Coordinates of C-alpha atoms and ligand atoms in Angstrom, one line a residue:
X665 CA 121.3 101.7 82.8
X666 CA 120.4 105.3 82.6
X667 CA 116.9 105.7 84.1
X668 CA 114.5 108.7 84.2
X669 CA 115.1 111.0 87.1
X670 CA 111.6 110.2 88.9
X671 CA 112.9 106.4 88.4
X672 CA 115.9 107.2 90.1
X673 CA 115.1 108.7 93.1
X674 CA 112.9 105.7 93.5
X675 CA 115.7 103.2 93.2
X676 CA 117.5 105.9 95.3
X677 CA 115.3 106.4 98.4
X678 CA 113.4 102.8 98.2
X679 CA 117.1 101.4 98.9
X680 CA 117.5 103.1 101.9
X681 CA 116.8 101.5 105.9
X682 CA 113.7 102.7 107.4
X683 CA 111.2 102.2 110.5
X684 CA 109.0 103.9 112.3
X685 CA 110.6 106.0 114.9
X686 CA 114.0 105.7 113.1
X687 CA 113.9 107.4 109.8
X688 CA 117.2 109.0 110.3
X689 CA 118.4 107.6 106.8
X690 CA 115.9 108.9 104.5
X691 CA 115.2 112.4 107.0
X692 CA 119.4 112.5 106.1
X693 CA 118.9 112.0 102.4
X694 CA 116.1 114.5 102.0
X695 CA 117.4 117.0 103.5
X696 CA 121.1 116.3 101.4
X697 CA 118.5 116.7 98.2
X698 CA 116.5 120.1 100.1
X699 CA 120.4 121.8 100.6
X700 CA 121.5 121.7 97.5
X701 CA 118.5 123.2 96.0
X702 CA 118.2 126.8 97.2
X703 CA 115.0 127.5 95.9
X704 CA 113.6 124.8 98.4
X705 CA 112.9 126.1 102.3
X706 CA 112.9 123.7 104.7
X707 CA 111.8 123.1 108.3
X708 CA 112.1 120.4 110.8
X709 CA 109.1 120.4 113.4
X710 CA 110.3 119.5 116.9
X711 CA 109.7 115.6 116.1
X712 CA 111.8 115.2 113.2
X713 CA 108.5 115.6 110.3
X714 CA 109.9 117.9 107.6
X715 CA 108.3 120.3 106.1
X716 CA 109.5 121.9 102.7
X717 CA 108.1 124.4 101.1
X718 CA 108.1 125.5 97.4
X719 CA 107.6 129.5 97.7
X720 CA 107.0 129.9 93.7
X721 CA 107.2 133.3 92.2
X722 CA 105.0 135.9 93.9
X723 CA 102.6 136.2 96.3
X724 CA 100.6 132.6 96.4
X725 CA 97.0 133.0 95.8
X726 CA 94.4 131.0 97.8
X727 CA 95.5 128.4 100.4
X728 CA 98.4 126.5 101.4
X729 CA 98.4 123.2 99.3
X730 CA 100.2 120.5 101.1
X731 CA 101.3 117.3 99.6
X732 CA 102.5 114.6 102.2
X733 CA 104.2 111.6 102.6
X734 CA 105.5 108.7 105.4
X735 CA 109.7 108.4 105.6
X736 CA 109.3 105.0 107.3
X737 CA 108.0 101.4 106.4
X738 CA 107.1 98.6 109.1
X739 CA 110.2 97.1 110.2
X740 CA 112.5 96.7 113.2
X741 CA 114.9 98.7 115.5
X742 CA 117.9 96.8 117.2
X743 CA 117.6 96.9 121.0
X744 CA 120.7 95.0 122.3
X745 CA 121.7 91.7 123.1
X746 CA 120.6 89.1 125.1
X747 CA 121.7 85.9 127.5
X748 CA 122.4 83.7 124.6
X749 CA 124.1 86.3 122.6
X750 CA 121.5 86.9 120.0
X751 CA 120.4 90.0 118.6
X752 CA 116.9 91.7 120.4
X753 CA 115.2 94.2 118.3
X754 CA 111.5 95.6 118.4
X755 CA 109.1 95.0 115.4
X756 CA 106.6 97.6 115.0
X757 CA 104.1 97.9 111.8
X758 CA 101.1 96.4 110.7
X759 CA 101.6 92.7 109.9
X760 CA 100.3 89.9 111.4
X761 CA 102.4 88.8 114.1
X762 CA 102.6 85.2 113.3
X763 CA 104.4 85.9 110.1
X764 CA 107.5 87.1 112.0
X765 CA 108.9 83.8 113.0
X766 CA 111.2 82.2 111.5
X767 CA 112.2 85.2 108.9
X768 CA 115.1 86.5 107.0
X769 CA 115.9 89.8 107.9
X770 CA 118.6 92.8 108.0
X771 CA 120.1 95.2 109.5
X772 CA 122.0 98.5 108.3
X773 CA 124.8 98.7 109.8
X774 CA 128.4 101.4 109.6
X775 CA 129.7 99.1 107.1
X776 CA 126.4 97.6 105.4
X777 CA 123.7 95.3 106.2
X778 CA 124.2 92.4 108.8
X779 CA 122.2 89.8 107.9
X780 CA 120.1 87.2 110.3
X781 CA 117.0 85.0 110.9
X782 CA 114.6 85.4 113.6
X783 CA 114.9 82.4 116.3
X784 CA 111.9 83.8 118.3
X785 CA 108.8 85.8 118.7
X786 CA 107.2 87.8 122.2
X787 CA 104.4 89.8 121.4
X788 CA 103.3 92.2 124.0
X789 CA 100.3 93.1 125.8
X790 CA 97.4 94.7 124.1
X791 CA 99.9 95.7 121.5
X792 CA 98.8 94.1 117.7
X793 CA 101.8 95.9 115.9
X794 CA 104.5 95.5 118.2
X795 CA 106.8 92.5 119.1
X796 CA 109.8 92.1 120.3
X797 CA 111.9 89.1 118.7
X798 CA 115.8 87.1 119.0
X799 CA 117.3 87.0 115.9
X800 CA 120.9 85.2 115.0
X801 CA 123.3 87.4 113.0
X802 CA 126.1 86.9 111.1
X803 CA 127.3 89.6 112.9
X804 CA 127.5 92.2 115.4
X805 CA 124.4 95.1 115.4
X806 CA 124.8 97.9 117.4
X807 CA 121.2 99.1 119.4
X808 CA 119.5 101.6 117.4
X809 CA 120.5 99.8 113.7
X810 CA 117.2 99.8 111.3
X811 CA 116.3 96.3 110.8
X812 CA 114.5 95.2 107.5
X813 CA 113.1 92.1 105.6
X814 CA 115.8 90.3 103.8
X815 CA 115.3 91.6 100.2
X816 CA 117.8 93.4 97.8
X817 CA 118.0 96.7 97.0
X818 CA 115.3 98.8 95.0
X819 CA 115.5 97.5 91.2
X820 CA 113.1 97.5 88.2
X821 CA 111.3 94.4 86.6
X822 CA 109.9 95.2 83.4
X823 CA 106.6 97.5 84.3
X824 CA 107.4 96.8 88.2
X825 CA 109.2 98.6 90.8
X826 CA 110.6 95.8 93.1
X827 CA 112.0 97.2 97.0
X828 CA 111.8 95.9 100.3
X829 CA 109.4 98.9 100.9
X830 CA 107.3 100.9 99.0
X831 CA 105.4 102.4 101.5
X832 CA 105.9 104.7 101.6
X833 CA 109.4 105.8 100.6
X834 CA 107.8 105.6 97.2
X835 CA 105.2 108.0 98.1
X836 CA 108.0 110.1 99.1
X837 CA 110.3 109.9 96.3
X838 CA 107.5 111.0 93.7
X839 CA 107.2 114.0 95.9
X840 CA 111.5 114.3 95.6
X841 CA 110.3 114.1 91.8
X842 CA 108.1 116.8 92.0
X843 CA 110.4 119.2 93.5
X844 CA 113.3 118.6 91.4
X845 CA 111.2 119.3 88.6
X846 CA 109.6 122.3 90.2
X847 CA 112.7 123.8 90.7
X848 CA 114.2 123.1 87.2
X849 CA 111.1 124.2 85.4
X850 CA 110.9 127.3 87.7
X851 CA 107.0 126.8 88.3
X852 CA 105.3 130.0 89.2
X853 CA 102.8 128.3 91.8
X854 CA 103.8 127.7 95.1
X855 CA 103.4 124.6 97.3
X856 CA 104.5 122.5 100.4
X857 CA 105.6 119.1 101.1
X858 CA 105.5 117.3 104.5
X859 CA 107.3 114.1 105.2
X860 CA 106.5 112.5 108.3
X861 CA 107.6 110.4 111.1
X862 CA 106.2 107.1 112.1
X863 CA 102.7 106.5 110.2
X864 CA 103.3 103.0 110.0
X865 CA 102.8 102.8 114.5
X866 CA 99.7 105.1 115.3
X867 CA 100.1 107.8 112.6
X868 CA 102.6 109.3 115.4
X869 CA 104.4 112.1 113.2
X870 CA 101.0 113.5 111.7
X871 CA 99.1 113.5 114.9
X872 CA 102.2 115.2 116.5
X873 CA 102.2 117.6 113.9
X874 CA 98.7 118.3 114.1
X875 CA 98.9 119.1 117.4
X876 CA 101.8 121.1 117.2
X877 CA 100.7 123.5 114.0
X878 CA 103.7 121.8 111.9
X879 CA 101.3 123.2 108.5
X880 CA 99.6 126.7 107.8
X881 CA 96.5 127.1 109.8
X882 CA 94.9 127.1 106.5
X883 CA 96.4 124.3 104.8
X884 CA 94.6 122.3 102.6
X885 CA 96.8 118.8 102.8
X886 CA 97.1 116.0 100.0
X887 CA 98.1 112.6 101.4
X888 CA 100.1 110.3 99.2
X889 CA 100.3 106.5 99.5
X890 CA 101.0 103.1 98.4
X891 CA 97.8 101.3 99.2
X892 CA 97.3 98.2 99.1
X893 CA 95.8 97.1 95.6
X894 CA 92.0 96.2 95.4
X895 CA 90.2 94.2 93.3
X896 CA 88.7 97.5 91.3
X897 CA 91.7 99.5 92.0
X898 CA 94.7 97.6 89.7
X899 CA 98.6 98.2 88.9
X900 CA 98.9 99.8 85.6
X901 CA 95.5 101.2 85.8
X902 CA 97.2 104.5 86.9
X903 CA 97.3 106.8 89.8
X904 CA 94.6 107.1 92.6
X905 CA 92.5 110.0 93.2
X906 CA 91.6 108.3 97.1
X907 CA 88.2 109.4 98.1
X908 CA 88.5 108.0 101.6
X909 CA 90.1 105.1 103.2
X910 CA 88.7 102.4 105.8
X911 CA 88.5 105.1 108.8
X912 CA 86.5 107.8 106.9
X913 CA 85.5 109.5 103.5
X914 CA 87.8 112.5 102.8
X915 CA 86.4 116.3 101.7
X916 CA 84.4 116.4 98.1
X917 CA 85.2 119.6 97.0
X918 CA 88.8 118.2 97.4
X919 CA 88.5 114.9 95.6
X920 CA 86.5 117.4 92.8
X921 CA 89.7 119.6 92.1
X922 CA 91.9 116.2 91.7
X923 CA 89.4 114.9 89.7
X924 CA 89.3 118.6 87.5
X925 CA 92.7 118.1 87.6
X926 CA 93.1 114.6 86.4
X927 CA 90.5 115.1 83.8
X928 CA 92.5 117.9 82.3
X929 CA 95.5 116.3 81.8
X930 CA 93.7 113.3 80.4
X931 CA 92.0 115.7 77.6
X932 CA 95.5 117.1 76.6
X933 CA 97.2 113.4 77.1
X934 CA 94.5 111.0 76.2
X935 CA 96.9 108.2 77.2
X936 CA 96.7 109.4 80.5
X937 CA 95.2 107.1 82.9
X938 CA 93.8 107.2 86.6
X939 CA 91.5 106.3 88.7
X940 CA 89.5 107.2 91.1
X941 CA 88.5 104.6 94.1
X942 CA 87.8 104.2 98.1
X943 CA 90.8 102.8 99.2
X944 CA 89.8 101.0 102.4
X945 CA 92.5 98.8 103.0
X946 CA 94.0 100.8 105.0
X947 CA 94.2 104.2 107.2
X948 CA 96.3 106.7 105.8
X949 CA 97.4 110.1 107.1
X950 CA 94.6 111.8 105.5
X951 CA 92.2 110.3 108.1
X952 CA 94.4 112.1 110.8
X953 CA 94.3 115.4 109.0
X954 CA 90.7 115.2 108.6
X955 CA 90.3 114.7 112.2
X956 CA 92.2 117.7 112.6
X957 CA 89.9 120.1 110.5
X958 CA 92.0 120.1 107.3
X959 CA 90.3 119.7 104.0
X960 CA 92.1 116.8 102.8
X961 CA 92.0 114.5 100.0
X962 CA 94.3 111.8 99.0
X963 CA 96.4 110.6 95.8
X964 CA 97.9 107.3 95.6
X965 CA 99.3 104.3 94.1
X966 CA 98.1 100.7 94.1
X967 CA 100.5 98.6 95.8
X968 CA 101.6 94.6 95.4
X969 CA 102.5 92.6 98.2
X970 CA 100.9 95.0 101.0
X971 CA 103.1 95.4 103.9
X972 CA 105.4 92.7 102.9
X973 CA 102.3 90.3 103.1
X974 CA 101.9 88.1 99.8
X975 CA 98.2 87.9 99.3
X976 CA 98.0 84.6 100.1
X977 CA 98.3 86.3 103.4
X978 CA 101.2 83.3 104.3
X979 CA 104.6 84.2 103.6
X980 CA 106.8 87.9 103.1
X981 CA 107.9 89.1 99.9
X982 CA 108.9 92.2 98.5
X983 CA 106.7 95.6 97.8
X984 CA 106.2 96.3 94.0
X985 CA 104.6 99.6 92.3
X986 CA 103.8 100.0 88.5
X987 CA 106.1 102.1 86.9
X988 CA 103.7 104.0 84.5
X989 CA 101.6 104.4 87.9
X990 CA 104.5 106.4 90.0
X991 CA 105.3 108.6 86.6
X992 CA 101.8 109.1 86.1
X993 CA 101.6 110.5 90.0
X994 CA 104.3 112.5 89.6
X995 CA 103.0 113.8 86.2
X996 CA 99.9 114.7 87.9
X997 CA 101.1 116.8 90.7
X998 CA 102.2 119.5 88.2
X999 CA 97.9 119.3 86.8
X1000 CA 96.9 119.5 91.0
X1001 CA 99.1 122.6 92.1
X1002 CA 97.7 124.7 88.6
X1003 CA 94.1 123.9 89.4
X1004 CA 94.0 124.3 93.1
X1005 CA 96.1 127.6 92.1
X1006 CA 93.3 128.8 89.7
X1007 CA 90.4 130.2 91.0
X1008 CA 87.5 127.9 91.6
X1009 CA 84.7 127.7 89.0
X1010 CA 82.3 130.1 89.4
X1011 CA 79.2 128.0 88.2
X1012 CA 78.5 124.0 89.9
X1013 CA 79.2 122.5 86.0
X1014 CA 76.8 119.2 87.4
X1015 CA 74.2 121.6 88.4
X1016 CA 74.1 123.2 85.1
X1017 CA 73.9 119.9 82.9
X1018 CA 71.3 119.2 85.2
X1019 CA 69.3 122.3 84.7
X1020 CA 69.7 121.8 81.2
X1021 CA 68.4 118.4 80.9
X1022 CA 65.4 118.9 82.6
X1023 CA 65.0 122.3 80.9
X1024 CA 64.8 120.1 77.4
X1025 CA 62.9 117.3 79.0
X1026 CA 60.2 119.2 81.4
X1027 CA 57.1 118.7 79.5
X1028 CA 57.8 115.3 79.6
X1029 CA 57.1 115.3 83.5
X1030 CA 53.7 116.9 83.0
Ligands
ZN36 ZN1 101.8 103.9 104.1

């Protein structure tokens, strides 16, 4: 089936084995896609985040705009063996621990995945997203091997994106979509794209970077998610302009230019759809960058079956996205780069209404 190319970096990346502190597979396949695209610059931080940048034609005007994204998804890293002969590996994500027992999973192995089921659960300590569990295989897992739930690859389902995780290689791949079609279309505008390490266990890659000066000093940063969907904040409704998440509220003025941005491509598309919502059920990398001094807003995309947790809040099943969602997201990256690239209006347009209502209406006060 011949898919667009957004779609297909989707299937692409979502199929890939991932976990926080062992991204190795998706780092590997991004930069594959940043080499063979010479107009793309790219730059590795000293803890594996990757920063690419999109240099445009010209000297950029106005601030570094930085879109970013998490490589991994909560899962599990093979550790060794023990007594018995069964498989130990280290779970690390947010999901409640109970769920663990008991479950299919797999692991990516040389010559493909190595299926098993976990026998046994220790968590540890103080430590609510870590755990370290026995699982029997079907075969032998070398230490290090990326261990997932047992679901198939990425695939599509009528408006749904089906993977074992969409968070937030799907985030991730819209931003591969973005710079393929940067590149072909030769945009004038320049812009940057960080993918990082490790969100899923304490955010570790973005604070790292942070601390580090990974982005320009004077970065204004974008962080793009799969969040998990809220009762106001539904599949097919369309992309996300995030105004804050359950740790904080992100910058106005930054939430204002989305919104500008949105708006514009709604009055040229009118079947363009987004939304605009407080996404607080969860943290997302914005928070961090916040914290950091960055102006930062976020973009994202409502997400089924949050962390592999079916909202019955009982069993695991797959992550889904809405297809028309994700094109819509990449869609509007194109509308956020030209308005943050524009100058910003002169005049407060709310103010003015404002002035002009009550310049109408002021007798009616006295
Ligand atoms: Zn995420």
């Amino acid at each position: 089936m011949k898919v667009a190319r957004p779609l297909a970096y989707a299937l692409e990346m979502m199929s890939l084995p991932t976990a926080p502190c062992n991204e190795g597979a998706v780092s590997a396949w991004i930069e594959g896609f940043i080499a063979r695209r010479p107009a793309l610059r790219l730059r590795r931080d000293r803890w594996g985040n990757l920063l690419v940048r999109y240099p445009g034609r010209g000297r950029r005007r106005g601030r570094a705009l930085v879109f970013c994204a998490h490589m991994d998804h909560p899962g599990f890293t093979a550790l060794g063996v023990d007594a018995q002969g069964r498989l130990r590996a280290r779970w690390m994500g947010g999901v409640p621990l109970h769920l663990l027992d008991d479950r299919r999973v797999r692991f990516s192995c040389e010559r493909g995945w190595v299926k098993g089921r976990i026998v046994s659960v220790a968590t540890l300590p103080g430590e609510r997203a870590t755990a370290d569990v026995a699982v029997e295989t079907n075969g032998p897992v070398p230490p290090g091997a990326v261990g997932m739930w047992d679901f198939p690859d990425a695939r599509l389902a009528g408006t749904r994106l089906i993977a074992r995780g969409c968070d937030d290689v799907g985030g991730a791949a819209s931003l591969i979509s973005f710079l393929d079609a940067a590149v072909r279309r030769r945009m004038p505008q320049s812009f940057d794209v960080l993918f990082t390490r490790a969100e899923e266990w304490g955010f570790l890659g973005a604070v790292a970077a942070c601390r580090t000066g990974t982005l320009p000093k004077d970065a204004i940063v974008i962080s793009i998610e799969t969040s998990k969907e809220l009762p106001n904040a539904r599949q097919g409704d369309g992309p996300i302009i995030r105004v804050g998440d359950r740790a904080m509220v992100f910058a106005p003025e930054v939430a204002a230019r989305l919104t500008d941005a949105a708006e514009g491509l709604r009055r040229r598309d009118p079947a363009f759809r987004f939304q605009r919502r407080l996404m607080d059920g969860g943290i997302c990398e914005a928070s961090v960058f916040a914290a950091w001094g960055y102006p930062t807003g976020g973009l994202c995309l409502p997400l089924g079956n949050y962390h592999n947790v079916t909202p019955d809040g009982r069993r695991i099943g797959p992550e889904y996205i809405d297809v028309r969602d994700y094109l819509g997201l990449v869609r509007l990256y194109g509308a956020v780069v030209e308005t943050f690239r524009a100058p910003p209006p002169r005049r407060n347009a709310f103010r003015g209404m404002c002035l002009k209502l009550l310049a109408g209406r002021r007798r009616f006060l006295v």
